[in-house]
PDB file of C-alpha atoms in Angstrom:
ATOM      1  CA  UNK K1329     265.417  41.754  69.253  1.00 83.00           C
ATOM      2  CA  UNK K1330     268.868  40.424  68.786  1.00 89.00           C
ATOM      3  CA  UNK K1331     270.078  37.050  68.080  1.00 93.00           C
ATOM      4  CA  UNK K1332     272.803  35.047  67.878  1.00 96.00           C
ATOM      5  CA  UNK K1333     272.870  31.908  66.464  1.00 97.00           C
ATOM      6  CA  UNK K1334     275.544  29.010  66.961  1.00 98.00           C
ATOM      7  CA  UNK K1335     275.477  25.161  65.492  1.00 97.00           C
ATOM      8  CA  UNK K1336     274.049  23.107  67.652  1.00 97.00           C
ATOM      9  CA  UNK K1337     277.030  20.766  68.204  1.00 97.00           C
ATOM     10  CA  UNK K1338     280.609  20.308  66.786  1.00 97.00           C
ATOM     11  CA  UNK K1339     282.250  17.008  67.276  1.00 96.00           C
ATOM     12  CA  UNK K1340     286.563  17.259  67.089  1.00 96.00           C
ATOM     13  CA  UNK K1341     289.557  14.917  67.388  1.00 96.00           C
ATOM     14  CA  UNK K1342     291.764  15.041  70.552  1.00 97.00           C
ATOM     15  CA  UNK K1343     294.299  17.358  69.613  1.00 97.00           C
ATOM     16  CA  UNK K1344     292.220  18.646  66.724  1.00 97.00           C
ATOM     17  CA  UNK K1345     291.281  22.096  66.466  1.00 97.00           C
ATOM     18  CA  UNK K1346     287.389  22.762  66.866  1.00 97.00           C
ATOM     19  CA  UNK K1347     285.919  26.186  65.627  1.00 97.00           C
ATOM     20  CA  UNK K1348     282.464  27.269  66.919  1.00 97.00           C
ATOM     21  CA  UNK K1349     281.035  30.008  64.761  1.00 97.00           C
ATOM     22  CA  UNK K1350     278.356  32.837  66.313  1.00 97.00           C
ATOM     23  CA  UNK K1351     276.328  34.797  63.752  1.00 96.00           C
ATOM     24  CA  UNK K1352     274.298  37.726  64.538  1.00 93.00           C
ATOM     25  CA  UNK K1353     273.799  40.862  62.772  1.00 89.00           C
ATOM     26  CA  UNK K1354     276.890  42.991  62.485  1.00 88.00           C
ATOM     27  CA  UNK K1355     278.162  41.523  65.143  1.00 92.00           C
ATOM     28  CA  UNK K1356     281.692  42.336  63.985  1.00 86.00           C
ATOM     29  CA  UNK K1357     280.950  46.309  65.559  1.00 87.00           C
ATOM     30  CA  UNK K1358     279.959  44.530  69.171  1.00 88.00           C
ATOM     31  CA  UNK K1359     282.474  42.805  71.783  1.00 93.00           C
ATOM     32  CA  UNK K1360     282.153  39.661  71.729  1.00 95.00           C
ATOM     33  CA  UNK K1361     282.592  36.822  74.563  1.00 97.00           C
ATOM     34  CA  UNK K1362     282.239  33.577  74.845  1.00 98.00           C
ATOM     35  CA  UNK K1363     281.516  30.902  77.749  1.00 98.00           C
ATOM     36  CA  UNK K1364     282.337  27.434  78.520  1.00 98.00           C
ATOM     37  CA  UNK K1365     279.557  25.429  80.719  1.00 98.00           C
ATOM     38  CA  UNK K1366     280.066  21.947  81.854  1.00 98.00           C
ATOM     39  CA  UNK K1367     277.036  19.930  83.422  1.00 96.00           C
ATOM     40  CA  UNK K1368     275.707  20.944  86.178  1.00 95.00           C
ATOM     41  CA  UNK K1369     278.795  23.661  87.159  1.00 97.00           C
ATOM     42  CA  UNK K1370     278.251  27.826  86.539  1.00 98.00           C
ATOM     43  CA  UNK K1371     279.856  29.019  83.464  1.00 98.00           C
ATOM     44  CA  UNK K1372     283.172  29.978  82.937  1.00 98.00           C
ATOM     45  CA  UNK K1373     284.691  33.267  80.803  1.00 98.00           C
ATOM     46  CA  UNK K1374     287.332  31.856  78.159  1.00 98.00           C
ATOM     47  CA  UNK K1375     287.462  34.615  75.872  1.00 97.00           C
ATOM     48  CA  UNK K1376     286.207  38.085  75.849  1.00 96.00           C
ATOM     49  CA  UNK K1377     286.574  41.790  74.121  1.00 95.00           C
ATOM     50  CA  UNK K1378     286.670  38.874  70.337  1.00 96.00           C
ATOM     51  CA  UNK K1379     290.311  37.680  71.119  1.00 96.00           C
ATOM     52  CA  UNK K1380     291.820  37.962  75.192  1.00 96.00           C
ATOM     53  CA  UNK K1381     292.006  35.192  77.061  1.00 97.00           C
ATOM     54  CA  UNK K1382     291.276  35.667  81.137  1.00 95.00           C
ATOM     55  CA  UNK K1383     294.077  34.937  83.303  1.00 95.00           C
ATOM     56  CA  UNK K1384     293.887  30.737  83.899  1.00 96.00           C
ATOM     57  CA  UNK K1385     292.239  30.152  80.291  1.00 97.00           C
ATOM     58  CA  UNK K1386     294.945  27.826  77.882  1.00 97.00           C
ATOM     59  CA  UNK K1387     296.332  29.164  75.316  1.00 97.00           C
ATOM     60  CA  UNK K1388     294.340  26.847  72.871  1.00 97.00           C
ATOM     61  CA  UNK K1389     291.709  29.083  72.793  1.00 98.00           C
ATOM     62  CA  UNK K1390     291.250  31.884  70.248  1.00 98.00           C
ATOM     63  CA  UNK K1391     288.466  33.947  68.983  1.00 97.00           C
ATOM     64  CA  UNK K1392     288.548  36.390  66.176  1.00 97.00           C
ATOM     65  CA  UNK K1393     285.242  38.175  65.396  1.00 96.00           C
ATOM     66  CA  UNK K1394     284.975  40.207  61.908  1.00 94.00           C
ATOM     67  CA  UNK K1395     281.439  40.994  60.207  1.00 92.00           C
ATOM     68  CA  UNK K1396     278.335  38.853  61.310  1.00 92.00           C
ATOM     69  CA  UNK K1397     279.908  36.011  62.817  1.00 96.00           C
ATOM     70  CA  UNK K1398     282.783  35.390  65.370  1.00 97.00           C
ATOM     71  CA  UNK K1399     284.016  32.515  66.230  1.00 98.00           C
ATOM     72  CA  UNK K1400     286.205  30.207  68.867  1.00 98.00           C
ATOM     73  CA  UNK K1401     288.366  28.196  67.865  1.00 98.00           C
ATOM     74  CA  UNK K1402     290.274  25.169  70.219  1.00 97.00           C
ATOM     75  CA  UNK K1403     293.725  24.246  68.904  1.00 97.00           C
ATOM     76  CA  UNK K1404     294.921  21.258  69.952  1.00 96.00           C
ATOM     77  CA  UNK K1405     291.196  20.023  71.700  1.00 97.00           C
ATOM     78  CA  UNK K1406     291.422  17.973  74.625  1.00 97.00           C
ATOM     79  CA  UNK K1407     288.803  15.780  75.928  1.00 96.00           C
ATOM     80  CA  UNK K1408     288.321  18.760  78.980  1.00 97.00           C
ATOM     81  CA  UNK K1409     287.216  20.530  76.669  1.00 97.00           C
ATOM     82  CA  UNK K1410     284.038  18.904  76.202  1.00 97.00           C
ATOM     83  CA  UNK K1411     281.073  21.411  77.178  1.00 98.00           C
ATOM     84  CA  UNK K1412     278.807  23.660  75.968  1.00 98.00           C
ATOM     85  CA  UNK K1413     279.825  26.701  74.776  1.00 98.00           C
ATOM     86  CA  UNK K1414     277.872  30.008  75.126  1.00 98.00           C
ATOM     87  CA  UNK K1415     278.564  33.244  72.704  1.00 98.00           C
ATOM     88  CA  UNK K1416     277.568  37.171  73.734  1.00 97.00           C
ATOM     89  CA  UNK K1417     277.358  40.462  72.739  1.00 95.00           C
ATOM     90  CA  UNK K1418     275.995  43.519  74.258  1.00 92.00           C
ATOM     91  CA  UNK K1419     273.015  45.076  71.912  1.00 87.00           C
ATOM     92  CA  UNK K1420     271.093  48.171  72.401  1.00 85.00           C
ATOM     93  CA  UNK K1421     268.527  46.691  74.486  1.00 84.00           C
ATOM     94  CA  UNK K1422     270.826  44.343  77.106  1.00 91.00           C
ATOM     95  CA  UNK K1423     272.769  41.534  76.607  1.00 95.00           C
ATOM     96  CA  UNK K1424     272.161  38.732  74.160  1.00 95.00           C
ATOM     97  CA  UNK K1425     273.513  35.389  74.844  1.00 97.00           C
ATOM     98  CA  UNK K1426     274.050  33.093  71.770  1.00 97.00           C
ATOM     99  CA  UNK K1427     271.844  29.497  71.680  1.00 98.00           C
ATOM    100  CA  UNK K1428     274.755  27.258  72.201  1.00 98.00           C
ATOM    101  CA  UNK K1429     276.914  24.694  71.117  1.00 98.00           C
ATOM    102  CA  UNK K1430     278.082  21.416  72.639  1.00 98.00           C
ATOM    103  CA  UNK K1431     281.917  20.019  71.617  1.00 97.00           C
ATOM    104  CA  UNK K1432     282.149  16.898  72.007  1.00 97.00           C
ATOM    105  CA  UNK K1433     285.776  15.167  72.164  1.00 96.00           C
ATOM    106  CA  UNK K1434     285.406  11.730  69.859  1.00 90.00           C
TER     107      UNK K1434
ATOM    108  CA  UNK X1004     289.237  34.761  96.094  1.00 96.00           C
ATOM    109  CA  UNK X1005     286.123  36.214  94.222  1.00 97.00           C
ATOM    110  CA  UNK X1006     282.909  34.421  95.437  1.00 98.00           C
ATOM    111  CA  UNK X1007     278.996  35.111  94.086  1.00 98.00           C
ATOM    112  CA  UNK X1008     276.837  33.428  96.325  1.00 98.00           C
ATOM    113  CA  UNK X1009     273.051  33.070  95.293  1.00 97.00           C
ATOM    114  CA  UNK X1010     270.331  32.544  97.950  1.00 94.00           C
ATOM    115  CA  UNK X1011     267.065  32.080  97.941  1.00 92.00           C
ATOM    116  CA  UNK X1012     266.043  29.265  95.909  1.00 75.00           C
ATOM    117  CA  UNK X1013     262.451  27.575  96.517  1.00 86.00           C
ATOM    118  CA  UNK X1014     259.039  26.706  95.011  1.00 94.00           C
ATOM    119  CA  UNK X1015     256.802  28.600  94.531  1.00 95.00           C
ATOM    120  CA  UNK X1016     252.876  28.237  92.488  1.00 96.00           C
ATOM    121  CA  UNK X1017     252.618  30.709  89.630  1.00 97.00           C
ATOM    122  CA  UNK X1018     251.527  34.475  90.702  1.00 97.00           C
ATOM    123  CA  UNK X1019     253.665  33.866  93.397  1.00 96.00           C
ATOM    124  CA  UNK X1020     256.554  36.421  94.353  1.00 96.00           C
ATOM    125  CA  UNK X1021     260.173  34.855  95.773  1.00 97.00           C
ATOM    126  CA  UNK X1022     263.180  37.057  96.445  1.00 97.00           C
ATOM    127  CA  UNK X1023     266.714  35.957  95.053  1.00 97.00           C
ATOM    128  CA  UNK X1024     270.028  37.287  96.614  1.00 98.00           C
ATOM    129  CA  UNK X1025     273.365  37.302  95.716  1.00 98.00           C
ATOM    130  CA  UNK X1026     276.371  37.877  98.647  1.00 98.00           C
ATOM    131  CA  UNK X1027     279.776  38.711  97.214  1.00 98.00           C
ATOM    132  CA  UNK X1028     282.821  38.722  98.246  1.00 98.00           C
ATOM    133  CA  UNK X1029     286.582  39.502  97.696  1.00 97.00           C
ATOM    134  CA  UNK X1030     286.450  42.545  94.954  1.00 97.00           C
ATOM    135  CA  UNK X1031     285.437  45.555  95.867  1.00 97.00           C
ATOM    136  CA  UNK X1032     281.478  45.622  94.943  1.00 97.00           C
ATOM    137  CA  UNK X1033     280.239  48.783  94.408  1.00 96.00           C
ATOM    138  CA  UNK X1034     282.625  49.142  91.705  1.00 95.00           C
ATOM    139  CA  UNK X1035     281.345  46.767  89.642  1.00 96.00           C
ATOM    140  CA  UNK X1036     278.093  46.549  87.378  1.00 95.00           C
ATOM    141  CA  UNK X1037     275.992  43.360  88.193  1.00 97.00           C
ATOM    142  CA  UNK X1038     273.971  41.094  86.593  1.00 97.00           C
ATOM    143  CA  UNK X1039     271.276  38.473  86.887  1.00 98.00           C
ATOM    144  CA  UNK X1040     271.698  34.918  83.925  1.00 98.00           C
ATOM    145  CA  UNK X1041     269.309  32.419  83.784  1.00 98.00           C
ATOM    146  CA  UNK X1042     268.801  28.866  82.631  1.00 98.00           C
ATOM    147  CA  UNK X1043     266.041  26.912  82.028  1.00 98.00           C
ATOM    148  CA  UNK X1044     266.391  22.990  82.367  1.00 96.00           C
ATOM    149  CA  UNK X1045     267.871  21.674  79.510  1.00 96.00           C
ATOM    150  CA  UNK X1046     268.423  25.203  77.610  1.00 97.00           C
ATOM    151  CA  UNK X1047     271.130  27.910  77.212  1.00 97.00           C
ATOM    152  CA  UNK X1048     272.077  30.800  78.381  1.00 98.00           C
ATOM    153  CA  UNK X1049     269.656  34.130  78.917  1.00 98.00           C
ATOM    154  CA  UNK X1050     269.926  37.105  80.687  1.00 97.00           C
ATOM    155  CA  UNK X1051     268.027  39.313  82.830  1.00 98.00           C
ATOM    156  CA  UNK X1052     268.876  41.974  84.321  1.00 97.00           C
ATOM    157  CA  UNK X1053     271.634  44.390  84.536  1.00 96.00           C
ATOM    158  CA  UNK X1054     272.297  47.294  87.235  1.00 96.00           C
ATOM    159  CA  UNK X1055     274.897  49.891  87.587  1.00 95.00           C
ATOM    160  CA  UNK X1056     277.512  49.773  90.305  1.00 94.00           C
ATOM    161  CA  UNK X1057     275.439  53.048  91.780  1.00 95.00           C
ATOM    162  CA  UNK X1058     272.186  51.635  90.519  1.00 95.00           C
ATOM    163  CA  UNK X1059     272.047  54.951  88.035  1.00 95.00           C
ATOM    164  CA  UNK X1060     271.461  52.276  85.484  1.00 93.00           C
ATOM    165  CA  UNK X1061     269.604  49.172  85.361  1.00 95.00           C
ATOM    166  CA  UNK X1062     268.155  47.328  82.514  1.00 94.00           C
ATOM    167  CA  UNK X1063     265.370  44.466  81.455  1.00 96.00           C
ATOM    168  CA  UNK X1064     265.257  41.045  79.976  1.00 95.00           C
ATOM    169  CA  UNK X1065     261.969  41.826  77.704  1.00 94.00           C
ATOM    170  CA  UNK X1066     261.401  38.839  79.577  1.00 93.00           C
ATOM    171  CA  UNK X1067     261.022  39.885  83.261  1.00 93.00           C
ATOM    172  CA  UNK X1068     260.545  43.767  82.202  1.00 92.00           C
ATOM    173  CA  UNK X1069     258.099  45.049  84.529  1.00 93.00           C
ATOM    174  CA  UNK X1070     258.016  41.803  87.015  1.00 97.00           C
ATOM    175  CA  UNK X1071     260.933  42.001  87.882  1.00 97.00           C
ATOM    176  CA  UNK X1072     263.675  44.202  90.337  1.00 98.00           C
ATOM    177  CA  UNK X1073     266.974  43.869  90.405  1.00 98.00           C
ATOM    178  CA  UNK X1074     268.738  46.163  92.894  1.00 98.00           C
ATOM    179  CA  UNK X1075     271.645  46.289  94.847  1.00 98.00           C
ATOM    180  CA  UNK X1076     273.467  47.332  98.434  1.00 98.00           C
ATOM    181  CA  UNK X1077     276.835  48.423  98.216  1.00 97.00           C
ATOM    182  CA  UNK X1078     276.681  48.593 102.077  1.00 97.00           C
ATOM    183  CA  UNK X1079     276.248  45.097 101.949  1.00 97.00           C
ATOM    184  CA  UNK X1080     277.712  43.973  99.605  1.00 98.00           C
ATOM    185  CA  UNK X1081     273.883  42.747  98.144  1.00 98.00           C
ATOM    186  CA  UNK X1082     272.341  41.822  94.706  1.00 98.00           C
ATOM    187  CA  UNK X1083     268.836  41.209  94.833  1.00 98.00           C
ATOM    188  CA  UNK X1084     266.350  39.851  91.932  1.00 98.00           C
ATOM    189  CA  UNK X1085     262.917  39.997  93.090  1.00 98.00           C
ATOM    190  CA  UNK X1086     260.381  38.485  90.703  1.00 97.00           C
ATOM    191  CA  UNK X1087     256.581  39.265  90.677  1.00 96.00           C
ATOM    192  CA  UNK X1088     253.745  37.461  89.583  1.00 96.00           C
ATOM    193  CA  UNK X1089     256.020  34.625  88.152  1.00 97.00           C
ATOM    194  CA  UNK X1090     254.949  31.929  85.706  1.00 97.00           C
ATOM    195  CA  UNK X1091     255.983  27.888  84.948  1.00 97.00           C
ATOM    196  CA  UNK X1092     258.689  29.756  82.016  1.00 97.00           C
ATOM    197  CA  UNK X1093     260.190  31.282  84.604  1.00 98.00           C
ATOM    198  CA  UNK X1094     261.884  27.552  85.940  1.00 98.00           C
ATOM    199  CA  UNK X1095     265.561  27.864  86.080  1.00 98.00           C
ATOM    200  CA  UNK X1096     269.003  28.481  87.605  1.00 97.00           C
ATOM    201  CA  UNK X1097     269.482  31.615  88.503  1.00 98.00           C
ATOM    202  CA  UNK X1098     272.898  33.072  88.671  1.00 98.00           C
ATOM    203  CA  UNK X1099     274.455  36.200  89.869  1.00 98.00           C
ATOM    204  CA  UNK X1100     277.492  37.698  87.622  1.00 98.00           C
ATOM    205  CA  UNK X1101     279.859  40.021  87.675  1.00 97.00           C
ATOM    206  CA  UNK X1102     281.078  42.496  84.858  1.00 95.00           C
ATOM    207  CA  UNK X1103     284.501  43.114  84.297  1.00 93.00           C
ATOM    208  CA  UNK X1104     286.031  46.503  85.008  1.00 83.00           C
ATOM    209  CA  UNK X1105     287.676  46.925  81.818  1.00 77.00           C
ATOM    210  CA  UNK X1106     285.395  44.914  79.454  1.00 73.00           C
ATOM    211  CA  UNK X1107     281.992  45.514  80.520  1.00 77.00           C
ATOM    212  CA  UNK X1108     280.023  43.135  78.428  1.00 85.00           C
ATOM    213  CA  UNK X1109     281.860  40.225  79.479  1.00 95.00           C
ATOM    214  CA  UNK X1110     280.796  38.694  82.623  1.00 97.00           C
ATOM    215  CA  UNK X1111     284.030  37.440  84.531  1.00 96.00           C
ATOM    216  CA  UNK X1112     282.956  35.581  87.915  1.00 97.00           C
ATOM    217  CA  UNK X1113     279.385  33.712  88.058  1.00 98.00           C
ATOM    218  CA  UNK X1114     277.959  32.295  91.174  1.00 98.00           C
ATOM    219  CA  UNK X1115     276.874  28.753  91.522  1.00 97.00           C
ATOM    220  CA  UNK X1116     273.500  29.371  90.617  1.00 97.00           C
ATOM    221  CA  UNK X1117     269.753  28.938  92.621  1.00 96.00           C
ATOM    222  CA  UNK X1118     267.110  27.176  91.193  1.00 96.00           C
ATOM    223  CA  UNK X1119     263.564  28.687  91.326  1.00 97.00           C
ATOM    224  CA  UNK X1120     261.108  26.128  90.385  1.00 97.00           C
ATOM    225  CA  UNK X1121     257.422  27.283  89.341  1.00 97.00           C
ATOM    226  CA  UNK X1122     254.720  25.275  89.164  1.00 96.00           C
ATOM    227  CA  UNK X1123     251.545  24.415  90.656  1.00 94.00           C
TER     228      UNK X1123
END
């Protein structure tokens, strides 16, 4: 089955840039989405179709997708960005979520 | 305002059945692909099932295929997940989620989740 692999954790200082990778075979040929989930809350879509931000998502969130890797970048990371982040794509057998990355803002 | 509200949470024994419901409001439900996603305690997100707007296309993850049935009632703006032969490994919070109209691979609205606990 198709798998999307993310680093388990990323640490970043406030105001710095955080990047989370999502690796999967020919992922660049699919649309990648990214979700933010804070403890006890439902996921929130932050990036869709590789690079687009839904209404209400701050401009500091951006995405890219090429080859086998999609990347979520948070520029000027704020303490409120501390959360778990999941990538997602569609495979011929269904939707697939990445393994998840916890961003810690130190 | 788009709202998705799950119900039917509960504690069941292995082998038993349970049906979750999701009541949708604030959008034209019949026009959207709907989905179920679950999250086991302390674990990541796992897609469970999807159903097209007219129920013509239905997809299941391997974990639920043959045991779970997704359905919808467009007249009642409701989504359902009927789960048979439940296992301890099915213990999770189950979310209903709407697929975006313009980007069907992304889920733009999620419910608050319904906890299903399978334990003897």
